[in-house]
GROMACS .gro file of C-alpha atoms in nm:
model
  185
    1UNK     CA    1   6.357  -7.315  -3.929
    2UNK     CA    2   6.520  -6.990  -3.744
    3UNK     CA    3   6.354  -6.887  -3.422
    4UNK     CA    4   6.258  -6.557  -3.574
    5UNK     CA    5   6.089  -6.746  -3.859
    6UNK     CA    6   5.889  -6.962  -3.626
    7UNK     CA    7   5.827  -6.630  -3.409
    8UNK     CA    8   5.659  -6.510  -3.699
    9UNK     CA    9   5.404  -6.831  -3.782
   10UNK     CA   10   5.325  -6.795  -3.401
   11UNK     CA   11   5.220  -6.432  -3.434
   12UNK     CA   12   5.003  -6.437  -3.767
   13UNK     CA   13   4.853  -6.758  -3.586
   14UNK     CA   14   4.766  -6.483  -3.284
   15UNK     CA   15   4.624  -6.238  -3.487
   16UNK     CA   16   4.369  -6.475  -3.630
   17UNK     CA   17   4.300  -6.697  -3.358
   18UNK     CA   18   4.279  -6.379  -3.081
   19UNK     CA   19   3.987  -6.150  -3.274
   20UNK     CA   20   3.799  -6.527  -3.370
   21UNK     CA   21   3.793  -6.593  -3.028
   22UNK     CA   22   3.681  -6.229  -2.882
   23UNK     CA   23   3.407  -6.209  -3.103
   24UNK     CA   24   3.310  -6.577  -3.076
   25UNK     CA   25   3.233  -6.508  -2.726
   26UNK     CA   26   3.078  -6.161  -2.767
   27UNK     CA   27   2.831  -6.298  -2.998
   28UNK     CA   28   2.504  -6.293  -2.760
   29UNK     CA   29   2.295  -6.016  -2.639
   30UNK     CA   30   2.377  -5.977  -2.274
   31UNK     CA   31   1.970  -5.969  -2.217
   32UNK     CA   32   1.939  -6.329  -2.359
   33UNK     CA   33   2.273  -6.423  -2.115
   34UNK     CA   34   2.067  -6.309  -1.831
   35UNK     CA   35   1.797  -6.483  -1.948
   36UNK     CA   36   1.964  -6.801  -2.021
   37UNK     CA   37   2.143  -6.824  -1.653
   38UNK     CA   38   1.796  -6.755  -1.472
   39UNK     CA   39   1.684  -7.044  -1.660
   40UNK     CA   40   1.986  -7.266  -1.630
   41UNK     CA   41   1.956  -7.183  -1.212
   42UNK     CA   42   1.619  -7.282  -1.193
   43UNK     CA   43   1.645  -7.662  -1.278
   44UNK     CA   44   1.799  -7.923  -1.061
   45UNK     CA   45   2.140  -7.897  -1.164
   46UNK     CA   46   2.263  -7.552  -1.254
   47UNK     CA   47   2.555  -7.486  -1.402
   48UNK     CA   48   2.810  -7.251  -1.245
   49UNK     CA   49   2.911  -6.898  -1.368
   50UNK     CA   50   3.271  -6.956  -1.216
   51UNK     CA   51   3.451  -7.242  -1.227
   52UNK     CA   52   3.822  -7.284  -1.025
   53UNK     CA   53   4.036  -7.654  -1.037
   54UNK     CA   54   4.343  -7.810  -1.039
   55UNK     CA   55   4.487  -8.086  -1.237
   56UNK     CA   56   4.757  -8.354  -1.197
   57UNK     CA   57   4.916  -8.505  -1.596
   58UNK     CA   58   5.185  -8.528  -1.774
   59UNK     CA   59   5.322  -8.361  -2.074
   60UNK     CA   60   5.498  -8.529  -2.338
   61UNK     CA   61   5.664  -8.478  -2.649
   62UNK     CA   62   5.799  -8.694  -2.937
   63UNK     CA   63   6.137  -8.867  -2.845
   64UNK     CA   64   6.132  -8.761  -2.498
   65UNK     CA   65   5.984  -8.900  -2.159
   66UNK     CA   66   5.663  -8.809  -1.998
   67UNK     CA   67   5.713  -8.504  -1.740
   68UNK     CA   68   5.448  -8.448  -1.437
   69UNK     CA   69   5.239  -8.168  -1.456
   70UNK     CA   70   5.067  -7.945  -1.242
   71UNK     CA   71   4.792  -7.676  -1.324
   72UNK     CA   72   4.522  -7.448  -1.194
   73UNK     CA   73   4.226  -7.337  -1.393
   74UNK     CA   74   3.991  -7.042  -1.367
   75UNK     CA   75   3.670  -7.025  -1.637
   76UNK     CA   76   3.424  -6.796  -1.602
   77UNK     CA   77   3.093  -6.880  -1.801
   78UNK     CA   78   2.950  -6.580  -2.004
   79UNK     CA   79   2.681  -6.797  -2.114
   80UNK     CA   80   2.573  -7.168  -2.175
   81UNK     CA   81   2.790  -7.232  -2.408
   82UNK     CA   82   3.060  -6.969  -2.417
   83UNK     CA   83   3.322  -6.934  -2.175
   84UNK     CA   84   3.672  -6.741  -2.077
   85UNK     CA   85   3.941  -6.936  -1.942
   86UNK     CA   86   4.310  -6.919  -1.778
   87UNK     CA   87   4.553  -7.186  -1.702
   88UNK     CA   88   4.877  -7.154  -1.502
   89UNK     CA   89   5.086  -7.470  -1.532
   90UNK     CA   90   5.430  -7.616  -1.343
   91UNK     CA   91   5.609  -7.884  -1.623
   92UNK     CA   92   5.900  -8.054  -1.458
   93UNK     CA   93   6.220  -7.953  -1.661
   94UNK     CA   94   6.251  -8.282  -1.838
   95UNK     CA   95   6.115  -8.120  -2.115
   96UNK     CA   96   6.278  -7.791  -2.057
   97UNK     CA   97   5.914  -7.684  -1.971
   98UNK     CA   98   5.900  -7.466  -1.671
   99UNK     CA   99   5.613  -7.217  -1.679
  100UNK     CA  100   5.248  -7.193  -1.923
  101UNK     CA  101   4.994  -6.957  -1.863
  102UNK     CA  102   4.772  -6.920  -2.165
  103UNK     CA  103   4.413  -6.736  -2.170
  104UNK     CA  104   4.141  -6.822  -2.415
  105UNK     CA  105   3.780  -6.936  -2.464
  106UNK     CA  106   3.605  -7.225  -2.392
  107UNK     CA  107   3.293  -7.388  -2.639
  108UNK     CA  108   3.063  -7.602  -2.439
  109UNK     CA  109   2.850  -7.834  -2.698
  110UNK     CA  110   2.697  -8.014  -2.390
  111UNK     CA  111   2.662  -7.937  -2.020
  112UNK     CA  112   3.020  -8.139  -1.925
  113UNK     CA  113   3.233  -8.075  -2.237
  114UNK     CA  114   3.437  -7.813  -2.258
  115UNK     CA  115   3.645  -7.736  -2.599
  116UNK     CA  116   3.941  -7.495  -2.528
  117UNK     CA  117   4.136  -7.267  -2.752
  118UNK     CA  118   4.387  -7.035  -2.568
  119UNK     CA  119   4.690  -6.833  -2.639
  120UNK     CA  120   4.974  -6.746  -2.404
  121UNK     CA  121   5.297  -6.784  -2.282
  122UNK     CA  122   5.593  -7.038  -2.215
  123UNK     CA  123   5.878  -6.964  -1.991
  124UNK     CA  124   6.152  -7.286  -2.014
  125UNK     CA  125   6.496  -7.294  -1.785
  126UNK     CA  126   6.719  -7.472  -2.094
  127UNK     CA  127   7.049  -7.633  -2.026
  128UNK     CA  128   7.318  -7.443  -2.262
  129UNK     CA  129   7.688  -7.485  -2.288
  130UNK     CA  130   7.885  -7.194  -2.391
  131UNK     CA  131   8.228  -7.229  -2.486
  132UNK     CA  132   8.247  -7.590  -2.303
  133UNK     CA  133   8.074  -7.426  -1.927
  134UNK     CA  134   7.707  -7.545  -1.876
  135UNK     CA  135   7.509  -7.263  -1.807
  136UNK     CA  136   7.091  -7.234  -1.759
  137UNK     CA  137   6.905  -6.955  -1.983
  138UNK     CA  138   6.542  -6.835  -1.968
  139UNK     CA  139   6.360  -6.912  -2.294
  140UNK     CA  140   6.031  -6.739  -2.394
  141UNK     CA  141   5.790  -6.852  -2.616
  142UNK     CA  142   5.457  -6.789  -2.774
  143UNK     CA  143   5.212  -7.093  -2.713
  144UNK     CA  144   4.893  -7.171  -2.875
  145UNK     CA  145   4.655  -7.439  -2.708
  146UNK     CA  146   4.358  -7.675  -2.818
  147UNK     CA  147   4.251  -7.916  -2.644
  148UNK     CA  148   3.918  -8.107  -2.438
  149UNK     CA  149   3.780  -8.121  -2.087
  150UNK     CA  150   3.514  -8.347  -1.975
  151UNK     CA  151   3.374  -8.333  -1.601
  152UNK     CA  152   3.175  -8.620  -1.426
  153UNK     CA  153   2.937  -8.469  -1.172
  154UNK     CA  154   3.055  -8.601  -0.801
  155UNK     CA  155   2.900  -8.369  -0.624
  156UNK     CA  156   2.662  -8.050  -0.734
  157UNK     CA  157   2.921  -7.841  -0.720
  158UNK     CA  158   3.238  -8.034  -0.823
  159UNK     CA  159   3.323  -8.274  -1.080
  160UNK     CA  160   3.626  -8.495  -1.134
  161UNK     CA  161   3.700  -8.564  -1.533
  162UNK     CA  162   3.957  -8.617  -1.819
  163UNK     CA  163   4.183  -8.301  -1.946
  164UNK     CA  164   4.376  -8.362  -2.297
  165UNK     CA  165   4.532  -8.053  -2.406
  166UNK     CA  166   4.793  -7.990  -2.739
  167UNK     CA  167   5.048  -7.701  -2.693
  168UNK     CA  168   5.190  -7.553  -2.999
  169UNK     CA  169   5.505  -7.380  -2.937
  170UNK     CA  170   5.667  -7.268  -3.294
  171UNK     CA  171   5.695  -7.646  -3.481
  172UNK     CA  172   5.700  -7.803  -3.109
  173UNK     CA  173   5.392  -7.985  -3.007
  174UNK     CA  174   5.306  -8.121  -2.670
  175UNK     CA  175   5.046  -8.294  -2.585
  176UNK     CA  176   4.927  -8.287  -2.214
  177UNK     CA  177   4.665  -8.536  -2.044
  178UNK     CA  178   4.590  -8.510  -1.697
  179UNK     CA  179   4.279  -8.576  -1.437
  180UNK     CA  180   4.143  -8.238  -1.305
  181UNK     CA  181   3.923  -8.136  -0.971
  182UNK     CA  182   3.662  -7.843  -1.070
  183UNK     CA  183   3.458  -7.678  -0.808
  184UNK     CA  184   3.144  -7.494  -0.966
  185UNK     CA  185   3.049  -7.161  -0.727
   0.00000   0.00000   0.00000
């Protein structure tokens, strides 16, 4: 498969997931937010509007070794179950993985699961060798991310839990799992 080929499956997946996702999480009066959050506040263990943590993993991919990764996480929580999310991640270049930053939203079935669906970015430093000199290009590439996010309470504020993410990157697919450190303010 060309790269303009899988280009092209990358954006038509965009332009369904994207507008799903927007309207997903517009789907609630702001009123009954409001009204949700004072709610959620007044028992003994509130959940957080904004939510900021890093995780340690690794990333791997079929017939190639495990490579750490590093990430930082922002979500804010438009409502109990409905969140926004960002993720900025550092892949050692064992998979020619530098740079992922995808946005997207974040389904919360119970008060520590979190079920993400994001879109965004890859930037990759890749090894080439042009007419027999090795040389390092930039690659760009469209990425489309699923994955799960559990947190175990450790504190009222923080939790410590399980991150398993799957990148899609044209017909790529890299799957991430990693412990992550949220802090709840």
């Amino acid at each position: 498969m060309t790269d303009s080929t899988a280009m092209a499956r990358s954006a038509s997946r965009l332009a369904v997931v994207v507008p799903m996702l927007l309207s997903l999480a517009m789907a609630g009066p702001a009123a009954a937010q409001e009204h949700e959050q004072r709610d959620e506040h007044q028992t003994a263990h509130a959940w957080h509007t904004n939510h900021f943590g890093g995780m340690v993993g690794v990333s791997m991919r079929e017939g190639q070794s495990a490579a750490l990764t590093l990430g930082l996480e922002y979500t804010r929580q438009l409502s109990r179950h409905w969140g926004l999310t960002g993720y900025v991640e550092l892949v050692s270049s064992q998979l020619e993985r530098d740079v992922i930053v995808t946005v997207g939203a974040v389904y919360y079935p119970t008060r520590r699961l979190g079920l993400i669906l994001a879109v965004g970015g890859e930037q990759a430093d890749v090894s080439v060798v042009h007419q027999g000199v090795p040389t390092t290009e930039t690659e760009l590439a469209l990425v489309v991310r699923t994955g799960a996010a559990y947190g175990f309470a450790i504190t009222p504020e923080a939790s410590l839990g399980p991150t398993v993410l799957v990148d899609f990157v044209g017909d790529t697919v890299t799957y991430v799992a990693g412990l992550a450190f949220v802090v709840g303010f």
